[in-house]
mmCIF file of C-alpha atoms in Angstrom:
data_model
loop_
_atom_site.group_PDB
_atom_site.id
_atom_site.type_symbol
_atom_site.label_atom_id
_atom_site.label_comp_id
_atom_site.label_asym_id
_atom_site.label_seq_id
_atom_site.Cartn_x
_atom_site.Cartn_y
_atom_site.Cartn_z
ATOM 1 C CA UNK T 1 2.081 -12.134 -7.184
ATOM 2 C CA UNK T 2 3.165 -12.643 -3.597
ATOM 3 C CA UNK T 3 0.753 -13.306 -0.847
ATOM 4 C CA UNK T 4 1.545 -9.487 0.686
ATOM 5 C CA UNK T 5 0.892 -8.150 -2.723
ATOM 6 C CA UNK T 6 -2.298 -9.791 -3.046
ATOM 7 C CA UNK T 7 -3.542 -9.424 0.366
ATOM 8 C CA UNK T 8 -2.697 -5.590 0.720
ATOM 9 C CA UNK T 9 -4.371 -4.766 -2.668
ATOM 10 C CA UNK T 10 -7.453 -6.784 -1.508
ATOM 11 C CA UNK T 11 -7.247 -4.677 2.030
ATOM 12 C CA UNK T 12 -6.901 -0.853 0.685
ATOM 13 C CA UNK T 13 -8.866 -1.803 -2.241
ATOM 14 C CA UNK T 14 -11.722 -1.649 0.316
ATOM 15 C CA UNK T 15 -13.474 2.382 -0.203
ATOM 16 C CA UNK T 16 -14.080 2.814 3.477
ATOM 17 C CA UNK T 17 -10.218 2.300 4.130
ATOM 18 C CA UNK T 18 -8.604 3.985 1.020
ATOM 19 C CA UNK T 19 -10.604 7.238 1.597
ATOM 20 C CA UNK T 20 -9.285 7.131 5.287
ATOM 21 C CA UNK T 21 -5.974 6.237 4.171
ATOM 22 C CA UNK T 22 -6.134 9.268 1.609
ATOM 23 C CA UNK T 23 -7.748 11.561 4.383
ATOM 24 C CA UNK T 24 -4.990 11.157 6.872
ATOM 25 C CA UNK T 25 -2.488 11.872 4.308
ATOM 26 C CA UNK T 26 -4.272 14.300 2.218
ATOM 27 C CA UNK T 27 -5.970 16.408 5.087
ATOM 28 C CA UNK T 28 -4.687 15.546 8.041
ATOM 29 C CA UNK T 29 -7.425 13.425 8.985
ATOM 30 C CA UNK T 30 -10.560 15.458 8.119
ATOM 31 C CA UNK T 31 -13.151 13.503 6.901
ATOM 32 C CA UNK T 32 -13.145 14.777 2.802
ATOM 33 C CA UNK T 33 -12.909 12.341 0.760
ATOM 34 C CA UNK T 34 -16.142 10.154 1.239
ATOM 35 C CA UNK T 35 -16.208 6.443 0.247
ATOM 36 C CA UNK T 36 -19.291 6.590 -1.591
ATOM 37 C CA UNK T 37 -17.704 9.002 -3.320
ATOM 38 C CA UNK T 38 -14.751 6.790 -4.909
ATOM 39 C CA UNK T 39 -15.152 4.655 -8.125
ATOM 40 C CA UNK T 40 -12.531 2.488 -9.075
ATOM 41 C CA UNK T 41 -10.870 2.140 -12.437
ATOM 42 C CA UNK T 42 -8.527 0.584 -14.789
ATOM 43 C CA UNK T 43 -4.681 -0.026 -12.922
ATOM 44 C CA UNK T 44 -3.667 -0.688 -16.427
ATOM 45 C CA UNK T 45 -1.808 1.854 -17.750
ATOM 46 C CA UNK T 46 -0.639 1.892 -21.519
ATOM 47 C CA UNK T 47 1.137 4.341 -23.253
ATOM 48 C CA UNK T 48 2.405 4.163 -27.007
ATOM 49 C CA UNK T 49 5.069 6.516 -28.361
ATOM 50 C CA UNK T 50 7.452 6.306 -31.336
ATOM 51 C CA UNK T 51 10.335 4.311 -31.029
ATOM 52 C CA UNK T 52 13.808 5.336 -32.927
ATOM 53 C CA UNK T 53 13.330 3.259 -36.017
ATOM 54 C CA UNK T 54 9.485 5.696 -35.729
ATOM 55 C CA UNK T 55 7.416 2.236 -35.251
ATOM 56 C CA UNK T 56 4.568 3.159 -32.499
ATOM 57 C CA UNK T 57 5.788 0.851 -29.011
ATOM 58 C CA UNK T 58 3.257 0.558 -26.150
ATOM 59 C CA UNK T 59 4.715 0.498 -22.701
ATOM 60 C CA UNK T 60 2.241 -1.274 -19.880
ATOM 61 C CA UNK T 61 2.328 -0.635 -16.082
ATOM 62 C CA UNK T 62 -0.225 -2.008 -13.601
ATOM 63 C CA UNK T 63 -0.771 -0.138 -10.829
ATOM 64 C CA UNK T 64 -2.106 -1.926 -7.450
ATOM 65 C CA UNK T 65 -4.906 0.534 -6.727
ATOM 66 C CA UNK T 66 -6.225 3.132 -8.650
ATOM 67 C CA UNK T 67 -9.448 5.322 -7.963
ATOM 68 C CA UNK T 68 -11.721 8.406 -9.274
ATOM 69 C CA UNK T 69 -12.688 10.676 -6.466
ATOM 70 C CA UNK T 70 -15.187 13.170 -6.410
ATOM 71 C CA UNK T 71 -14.683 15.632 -3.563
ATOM 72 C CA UNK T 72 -16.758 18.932 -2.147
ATOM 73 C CA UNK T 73 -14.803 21.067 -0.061
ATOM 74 C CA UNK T 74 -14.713 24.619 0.746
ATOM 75 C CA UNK T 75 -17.758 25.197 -1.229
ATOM 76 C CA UNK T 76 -16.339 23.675 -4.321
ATOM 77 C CA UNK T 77 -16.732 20.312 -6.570
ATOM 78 C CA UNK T 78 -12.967 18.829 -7.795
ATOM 79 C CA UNK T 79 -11.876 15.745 -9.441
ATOM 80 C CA UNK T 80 -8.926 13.875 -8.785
ATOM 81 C CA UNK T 81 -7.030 10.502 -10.123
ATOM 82 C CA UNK T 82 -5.599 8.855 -6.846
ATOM 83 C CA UNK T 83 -3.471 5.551 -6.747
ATOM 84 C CA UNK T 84 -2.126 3.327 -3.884
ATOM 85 C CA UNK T 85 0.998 1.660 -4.456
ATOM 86 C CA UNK T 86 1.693 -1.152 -1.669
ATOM 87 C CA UNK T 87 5.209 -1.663 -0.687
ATOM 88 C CA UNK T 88 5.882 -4.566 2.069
ATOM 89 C CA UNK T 89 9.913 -3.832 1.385
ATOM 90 C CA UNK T 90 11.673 -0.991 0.793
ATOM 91 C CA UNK T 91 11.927 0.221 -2.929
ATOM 92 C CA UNK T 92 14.932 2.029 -3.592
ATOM 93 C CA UNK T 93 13.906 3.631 -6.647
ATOM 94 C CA UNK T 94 10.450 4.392 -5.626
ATOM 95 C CA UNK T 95 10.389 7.727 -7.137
ATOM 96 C CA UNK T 96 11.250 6.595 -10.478
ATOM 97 C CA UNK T 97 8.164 3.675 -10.556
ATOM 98 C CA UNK T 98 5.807 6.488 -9.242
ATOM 99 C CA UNK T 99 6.554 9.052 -11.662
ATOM 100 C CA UNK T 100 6.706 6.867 -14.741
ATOM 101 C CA UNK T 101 2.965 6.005 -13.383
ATOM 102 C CA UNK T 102 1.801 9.734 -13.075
ATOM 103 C CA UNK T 103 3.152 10.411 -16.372
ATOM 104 C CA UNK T 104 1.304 7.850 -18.044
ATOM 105 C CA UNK T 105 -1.947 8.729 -16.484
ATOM 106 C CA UNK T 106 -1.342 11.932 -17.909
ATOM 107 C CA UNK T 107 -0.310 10.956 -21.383
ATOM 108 C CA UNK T 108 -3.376 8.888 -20.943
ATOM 109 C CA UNK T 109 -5.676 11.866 -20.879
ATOM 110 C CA UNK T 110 -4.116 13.752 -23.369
ATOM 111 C CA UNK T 111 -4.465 11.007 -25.714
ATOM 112 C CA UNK T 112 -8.125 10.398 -24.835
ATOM 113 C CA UNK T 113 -8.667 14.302 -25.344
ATOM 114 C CA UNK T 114 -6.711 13.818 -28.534
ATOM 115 C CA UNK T 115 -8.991 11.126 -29.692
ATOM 116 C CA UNK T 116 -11.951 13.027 -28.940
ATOM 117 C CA UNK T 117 -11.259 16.224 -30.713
ATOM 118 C CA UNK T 118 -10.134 14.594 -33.595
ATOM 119 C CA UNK T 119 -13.635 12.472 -33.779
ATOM 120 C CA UNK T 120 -15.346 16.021 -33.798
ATOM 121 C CA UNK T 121 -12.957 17.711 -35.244
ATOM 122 C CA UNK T 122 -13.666 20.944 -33.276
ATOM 123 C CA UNK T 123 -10.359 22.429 -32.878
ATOM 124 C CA UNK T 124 -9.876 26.066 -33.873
ATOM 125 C CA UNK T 125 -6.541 26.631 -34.959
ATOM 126 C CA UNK T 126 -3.188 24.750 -36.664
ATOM 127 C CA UNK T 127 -1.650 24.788 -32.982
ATOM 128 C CA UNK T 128 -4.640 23.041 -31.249
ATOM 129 C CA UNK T 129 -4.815 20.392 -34.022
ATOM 130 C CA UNK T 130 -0.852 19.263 -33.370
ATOM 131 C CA UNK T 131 -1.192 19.692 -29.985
ATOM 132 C CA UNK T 132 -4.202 17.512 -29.654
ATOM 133 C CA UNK T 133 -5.039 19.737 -26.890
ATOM 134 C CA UNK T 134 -7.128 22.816 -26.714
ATOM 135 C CA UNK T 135 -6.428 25.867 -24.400
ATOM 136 C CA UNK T 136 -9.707 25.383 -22.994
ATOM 137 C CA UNK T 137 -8.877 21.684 -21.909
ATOM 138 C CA UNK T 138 -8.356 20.508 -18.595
ATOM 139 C CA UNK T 139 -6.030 17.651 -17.093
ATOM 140 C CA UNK T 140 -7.444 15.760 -13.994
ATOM 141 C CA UNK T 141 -5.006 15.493 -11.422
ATOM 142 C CA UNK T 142 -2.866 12.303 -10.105
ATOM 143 C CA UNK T 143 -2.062 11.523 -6.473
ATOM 144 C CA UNK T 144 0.077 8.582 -6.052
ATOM 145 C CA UNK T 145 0.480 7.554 -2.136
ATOM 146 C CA UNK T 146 3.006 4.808 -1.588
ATOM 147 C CA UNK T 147 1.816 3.105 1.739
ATOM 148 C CA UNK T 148 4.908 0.862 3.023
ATOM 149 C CA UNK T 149 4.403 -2.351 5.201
ATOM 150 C CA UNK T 150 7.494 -3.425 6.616
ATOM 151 C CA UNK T 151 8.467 -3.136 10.106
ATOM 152 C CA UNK T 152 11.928 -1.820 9.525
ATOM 153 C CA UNK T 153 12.517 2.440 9.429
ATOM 154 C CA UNK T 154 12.397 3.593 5.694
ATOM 155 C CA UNK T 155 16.036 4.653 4.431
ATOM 156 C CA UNK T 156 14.921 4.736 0.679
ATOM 157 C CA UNK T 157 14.653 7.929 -1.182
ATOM 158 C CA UNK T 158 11.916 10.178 -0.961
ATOM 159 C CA UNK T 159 12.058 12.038 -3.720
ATOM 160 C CA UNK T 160 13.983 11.869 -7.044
ATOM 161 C CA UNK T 161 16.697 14.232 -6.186
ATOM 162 C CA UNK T 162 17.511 11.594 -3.403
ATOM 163 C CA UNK T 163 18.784 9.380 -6.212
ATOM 164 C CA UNK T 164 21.651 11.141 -8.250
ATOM 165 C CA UNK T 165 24.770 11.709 -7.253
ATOM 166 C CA UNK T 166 26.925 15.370 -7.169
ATOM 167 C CA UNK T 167 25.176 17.416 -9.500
ATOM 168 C CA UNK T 168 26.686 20.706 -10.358
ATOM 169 C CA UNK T 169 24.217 22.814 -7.942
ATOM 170 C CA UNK T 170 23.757 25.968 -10.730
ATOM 171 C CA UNK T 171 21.739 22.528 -12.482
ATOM 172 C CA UNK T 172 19.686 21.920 -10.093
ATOM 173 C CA UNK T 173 16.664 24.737 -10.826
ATOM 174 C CA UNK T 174 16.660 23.463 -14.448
ATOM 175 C CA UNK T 175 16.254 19.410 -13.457
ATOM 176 C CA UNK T 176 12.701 18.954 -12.341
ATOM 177 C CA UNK T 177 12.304 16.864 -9.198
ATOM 178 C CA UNK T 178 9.502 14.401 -8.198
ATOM 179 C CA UNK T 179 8.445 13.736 -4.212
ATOM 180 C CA UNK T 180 6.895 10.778 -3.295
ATOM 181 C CA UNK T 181 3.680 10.848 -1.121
ATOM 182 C CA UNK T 182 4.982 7.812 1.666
ATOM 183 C CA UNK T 183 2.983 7.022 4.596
ATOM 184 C CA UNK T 184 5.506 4.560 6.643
ATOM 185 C CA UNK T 185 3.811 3.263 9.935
ATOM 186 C CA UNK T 186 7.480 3.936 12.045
ATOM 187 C CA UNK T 187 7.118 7.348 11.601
ATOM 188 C CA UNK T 188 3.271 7.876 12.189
ATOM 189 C CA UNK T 189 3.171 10.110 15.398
ATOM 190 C CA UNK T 190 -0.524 10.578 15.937
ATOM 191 C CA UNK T 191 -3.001 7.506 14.903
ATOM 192 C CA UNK T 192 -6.132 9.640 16.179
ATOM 193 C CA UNK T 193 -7.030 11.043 12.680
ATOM 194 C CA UNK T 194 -7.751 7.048 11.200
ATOM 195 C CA UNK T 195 -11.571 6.181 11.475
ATOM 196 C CA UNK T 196 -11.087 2.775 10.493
ATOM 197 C CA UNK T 197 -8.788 -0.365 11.363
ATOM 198 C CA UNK T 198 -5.974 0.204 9.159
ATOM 199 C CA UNK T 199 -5.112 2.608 12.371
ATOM 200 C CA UNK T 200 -4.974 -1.157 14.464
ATOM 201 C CA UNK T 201 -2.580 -2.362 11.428
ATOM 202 C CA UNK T 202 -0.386 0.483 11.511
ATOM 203 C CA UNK T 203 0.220 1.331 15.100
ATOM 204 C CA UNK T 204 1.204 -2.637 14.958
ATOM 205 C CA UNK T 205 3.786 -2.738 12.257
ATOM 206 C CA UNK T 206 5.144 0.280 14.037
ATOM 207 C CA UNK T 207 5.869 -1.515 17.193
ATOM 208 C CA UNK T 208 6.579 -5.329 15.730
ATOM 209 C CA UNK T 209 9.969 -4.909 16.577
ATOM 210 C CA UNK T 210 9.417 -4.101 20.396
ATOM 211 C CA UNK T 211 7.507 -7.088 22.042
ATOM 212 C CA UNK T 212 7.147 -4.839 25.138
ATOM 213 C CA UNK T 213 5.940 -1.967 23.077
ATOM 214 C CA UNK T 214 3.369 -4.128 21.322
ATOM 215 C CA UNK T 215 2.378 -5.494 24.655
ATOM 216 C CA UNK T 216 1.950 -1.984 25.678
ATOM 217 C CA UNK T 217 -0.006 -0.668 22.637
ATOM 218 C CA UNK T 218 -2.187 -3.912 22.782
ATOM 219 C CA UNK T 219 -3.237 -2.983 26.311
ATOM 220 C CA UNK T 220 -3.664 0.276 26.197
ATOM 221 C CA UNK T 221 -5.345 0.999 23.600
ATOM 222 C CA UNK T 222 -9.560 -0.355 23.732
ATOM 223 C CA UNK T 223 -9.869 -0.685 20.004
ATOM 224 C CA UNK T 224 -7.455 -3.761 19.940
ATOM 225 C CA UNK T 225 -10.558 -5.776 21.793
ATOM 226 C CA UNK T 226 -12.583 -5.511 18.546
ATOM 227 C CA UNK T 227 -10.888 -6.031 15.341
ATOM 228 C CA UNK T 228 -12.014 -6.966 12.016
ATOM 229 C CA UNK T 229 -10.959 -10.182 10.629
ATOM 230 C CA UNK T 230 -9.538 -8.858 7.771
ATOM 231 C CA UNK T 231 -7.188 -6.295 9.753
ATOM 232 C CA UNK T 232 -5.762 -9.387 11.927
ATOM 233 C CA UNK T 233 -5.131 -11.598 8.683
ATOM 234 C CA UNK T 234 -3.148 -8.329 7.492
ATOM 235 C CA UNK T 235 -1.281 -7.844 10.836
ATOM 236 C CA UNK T 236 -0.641 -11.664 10.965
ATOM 237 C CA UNK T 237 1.247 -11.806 7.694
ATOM 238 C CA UNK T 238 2.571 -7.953 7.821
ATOM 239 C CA UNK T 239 3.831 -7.385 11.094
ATOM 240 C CA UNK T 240 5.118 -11.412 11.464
ATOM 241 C CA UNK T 241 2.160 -12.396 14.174
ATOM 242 C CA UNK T 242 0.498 -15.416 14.789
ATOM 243 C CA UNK T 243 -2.890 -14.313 16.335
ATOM 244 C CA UNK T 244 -5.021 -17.246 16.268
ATOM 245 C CA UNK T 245 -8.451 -16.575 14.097
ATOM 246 C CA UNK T 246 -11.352 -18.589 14.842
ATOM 247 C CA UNK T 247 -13.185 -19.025 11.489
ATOM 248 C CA UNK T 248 -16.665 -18.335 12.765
ATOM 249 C CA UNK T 249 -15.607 -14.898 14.017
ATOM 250 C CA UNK T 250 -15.716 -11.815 11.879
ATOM 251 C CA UNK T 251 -14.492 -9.971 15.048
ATOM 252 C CA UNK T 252 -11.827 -10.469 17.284
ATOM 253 C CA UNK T 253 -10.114 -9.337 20.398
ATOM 254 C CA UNK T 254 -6.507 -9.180 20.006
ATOM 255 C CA UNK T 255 -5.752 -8.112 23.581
ATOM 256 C CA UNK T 256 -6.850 -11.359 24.770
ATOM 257 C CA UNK T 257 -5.791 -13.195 21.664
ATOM 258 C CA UNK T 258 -2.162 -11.933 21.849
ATOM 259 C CA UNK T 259 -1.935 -12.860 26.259
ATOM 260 C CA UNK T 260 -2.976 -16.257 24.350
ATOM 261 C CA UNK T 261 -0.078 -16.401 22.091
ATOM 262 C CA UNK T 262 2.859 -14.771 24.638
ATOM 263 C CA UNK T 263 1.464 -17.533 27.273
ATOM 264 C CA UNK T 264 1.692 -20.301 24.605
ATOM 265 C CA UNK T 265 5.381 -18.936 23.616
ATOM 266 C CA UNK T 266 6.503 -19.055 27.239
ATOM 267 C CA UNK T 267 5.072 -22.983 27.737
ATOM 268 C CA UNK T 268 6.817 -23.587 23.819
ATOM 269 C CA UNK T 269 10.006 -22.272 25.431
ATOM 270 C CA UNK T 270 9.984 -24.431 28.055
ATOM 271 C CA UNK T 271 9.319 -27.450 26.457
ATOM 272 C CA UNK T 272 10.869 -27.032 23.341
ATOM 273 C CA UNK T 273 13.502 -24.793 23.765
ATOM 274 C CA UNK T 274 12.859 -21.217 21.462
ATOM 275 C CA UNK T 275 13.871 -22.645 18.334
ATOM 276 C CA UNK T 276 11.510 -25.475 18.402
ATOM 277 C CA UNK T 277 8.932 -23.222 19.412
ATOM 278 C CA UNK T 278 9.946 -20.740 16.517
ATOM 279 C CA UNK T 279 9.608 -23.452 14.000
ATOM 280 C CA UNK T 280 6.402 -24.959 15.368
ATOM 281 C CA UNK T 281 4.809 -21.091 15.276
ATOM 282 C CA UNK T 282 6.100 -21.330 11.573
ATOM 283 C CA UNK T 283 4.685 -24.414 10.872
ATOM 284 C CA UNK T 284 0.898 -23.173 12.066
ATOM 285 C CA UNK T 285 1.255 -20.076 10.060
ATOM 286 C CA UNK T 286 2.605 -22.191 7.047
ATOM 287 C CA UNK T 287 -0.773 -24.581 7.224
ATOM 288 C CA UNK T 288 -3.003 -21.398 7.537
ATOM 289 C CA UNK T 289 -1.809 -19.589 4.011
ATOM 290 C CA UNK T 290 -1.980 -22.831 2.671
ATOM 291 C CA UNK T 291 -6.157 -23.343 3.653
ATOM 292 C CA UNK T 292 -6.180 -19.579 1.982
ATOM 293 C CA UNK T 293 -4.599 -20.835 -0.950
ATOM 294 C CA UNK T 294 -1.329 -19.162 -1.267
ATOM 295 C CA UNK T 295 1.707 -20.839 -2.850
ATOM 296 C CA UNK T 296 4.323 -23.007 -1.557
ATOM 297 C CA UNK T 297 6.968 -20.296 -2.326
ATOM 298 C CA UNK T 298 4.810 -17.287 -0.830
ATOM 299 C CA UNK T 299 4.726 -19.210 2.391
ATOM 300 C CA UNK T 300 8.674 -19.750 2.369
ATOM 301 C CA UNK T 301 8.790 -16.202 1.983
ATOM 302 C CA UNK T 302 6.262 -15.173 4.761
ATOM 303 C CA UNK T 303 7.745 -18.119 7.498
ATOM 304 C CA UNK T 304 11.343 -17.481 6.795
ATOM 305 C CA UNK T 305 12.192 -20.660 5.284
ATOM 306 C CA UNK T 306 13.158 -22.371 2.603
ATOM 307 C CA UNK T 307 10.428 -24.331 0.294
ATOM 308 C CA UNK T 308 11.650 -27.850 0.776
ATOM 309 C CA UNK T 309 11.294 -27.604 4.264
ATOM 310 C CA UNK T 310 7.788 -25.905 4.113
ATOM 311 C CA UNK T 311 6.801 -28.756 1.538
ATOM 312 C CA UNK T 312 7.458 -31.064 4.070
ATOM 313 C CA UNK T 313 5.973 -29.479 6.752
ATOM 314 C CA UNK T 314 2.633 -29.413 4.496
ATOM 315 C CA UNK T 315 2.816 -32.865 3.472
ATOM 316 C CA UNK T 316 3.329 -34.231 6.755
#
């Protein structure tokens, strides 16, 4: 697992951020879902079927994030399965993974119902008994939100239509389609309805590519002067920044932090040159994901280069 994979699963993981991650998506904002509401459980998923030669095959997925949330609203109590899948590159057959993900939660159930009823053996009729499933039974729903972390716009599909070719259009009613649920930071247009950090995270990967944008965003915006030190690890190895972390400080203030950094670049650029300052940048950010523990070849990946010359910069 990549350090991205394993940091962003450890970040949404968090109940206070997935249920305002799910609330901006899911209502707009409004406070719903609650986090003391939210209980996590298994991102296993296994399914068994019969295989053509009729010997029972299991198929396993692991999802990143998966979570049971109980919400009132309206004057009413519902239930509903809702998973995070993390995506720090684009995924150009992102409908497909989601899909085969809801559909197993959903087998899931019906062979858990299945089990049940055939351990009490309280179905009524011939149909109920094959079926495994009663009239009266009920499945649980399944959200799946794909949350994307790059900095680049999002040119994958968005829904499984989006992936076949010409299709005779008379067809079309009779294939059913699937629509992902993506939140992509580029194409966020109001940040107001997050109540947590992930709203510091987002607005930054959606200006990372626009130094005078970030600049902007950093100084306009008051919440930047007190961010957690989780959200600033994420930005750091999401968005591509170096904000220095003091390791006594749970809090930081990345207004002041990133004046820090541009005023360091401009005295690297003189003295170096911008590639020397580029690969001395690298270098610091290389010797903090090793402190955290992350791999020689998940720091290539995050610095931009190649292990060898990583190893040596560790070793050194």
């Amino acid at each position: 697992m990549s350090a991205k994979d394993s940091m962003a699963k450890e970040y949404f993981a968090d109940n206070a951020r997935f249920a305002d991650l799910c609330n901006n998506i899911l209502y707009g904002g409004r406070e719903v879902i609650l986090p003391e509401n939210l209980k996590e459980r298994d991102t296993t998923e296994v399914l068994t079927a019969l295989g053509l030669d009729k010997k029972t095959i299991a198929v396993q997925k692991l999802r990143d994030i998966f979570k049971n949330a109980s919400i009132k609203y309206t004057g009413k109590s519902y239930v509903v399965l809702i998973g995070v899948e993390n995506q720090s590159d684009i995924h150009y057959s992102i409908p497909v993974k989601n899909m085969f993900y809801d559909v197993m939660a959903y087998g899931n159930q019906v062979k858990e119902t299945a089990k049940k009823h055939r351990k009490e053996k309280d179905t009524a009729t011939s149909d109920e008994f094959l079926s495994g499933f009663t009239k009266e039974d009920k499945l649980i729903p399944v959200i799946t939100i794909t949350v994307y972390l790059g900095t680049k716009e999002w040119d994958g599909p968005r829904k499984l239509s989006d992936m076949f070719g010409d299709v005779d259009e008379e067809l079309l009613p009779f294939i059913p389609d699937y629509r992902i649920n993506l939140l992509a930071p580029r194409e966020i247009t109001d940040f107001t309805g997050f109540r947590t950090s992930i709203r510091q995270l987002f607005e930054v990967l959606q200006n990372a590519y626009d130094k005078e944008k970030m600049q902007e965003v950093l100084q306009n915006d008051e919440k930047f002067s007190n961010v957690d030190r989780e959200t600033v690890e994420a930005i750091n190895l999401f968005a591509g920044t170096d904000i220095d972390i003091d390791e006594k400080e749970e809090v930081i203030d990345m207004c002041k932090a990133w004046e820090e950094q541009k005023n360091e670049g401009r005295e690297l650029g003189r003295e170096e040159g911008r590639e020397e300052g580029r690969i001395r940048q690298a270098k610091i950010t290389a010797l903090k994901l090793q402190k955290k523990g992350h791999s020689i070849e998940d720091i290539a990946e995050c610095v931009d280069f190649d292990e060898e010359t990583v190893k040596k910069w560790l070793v050194s």
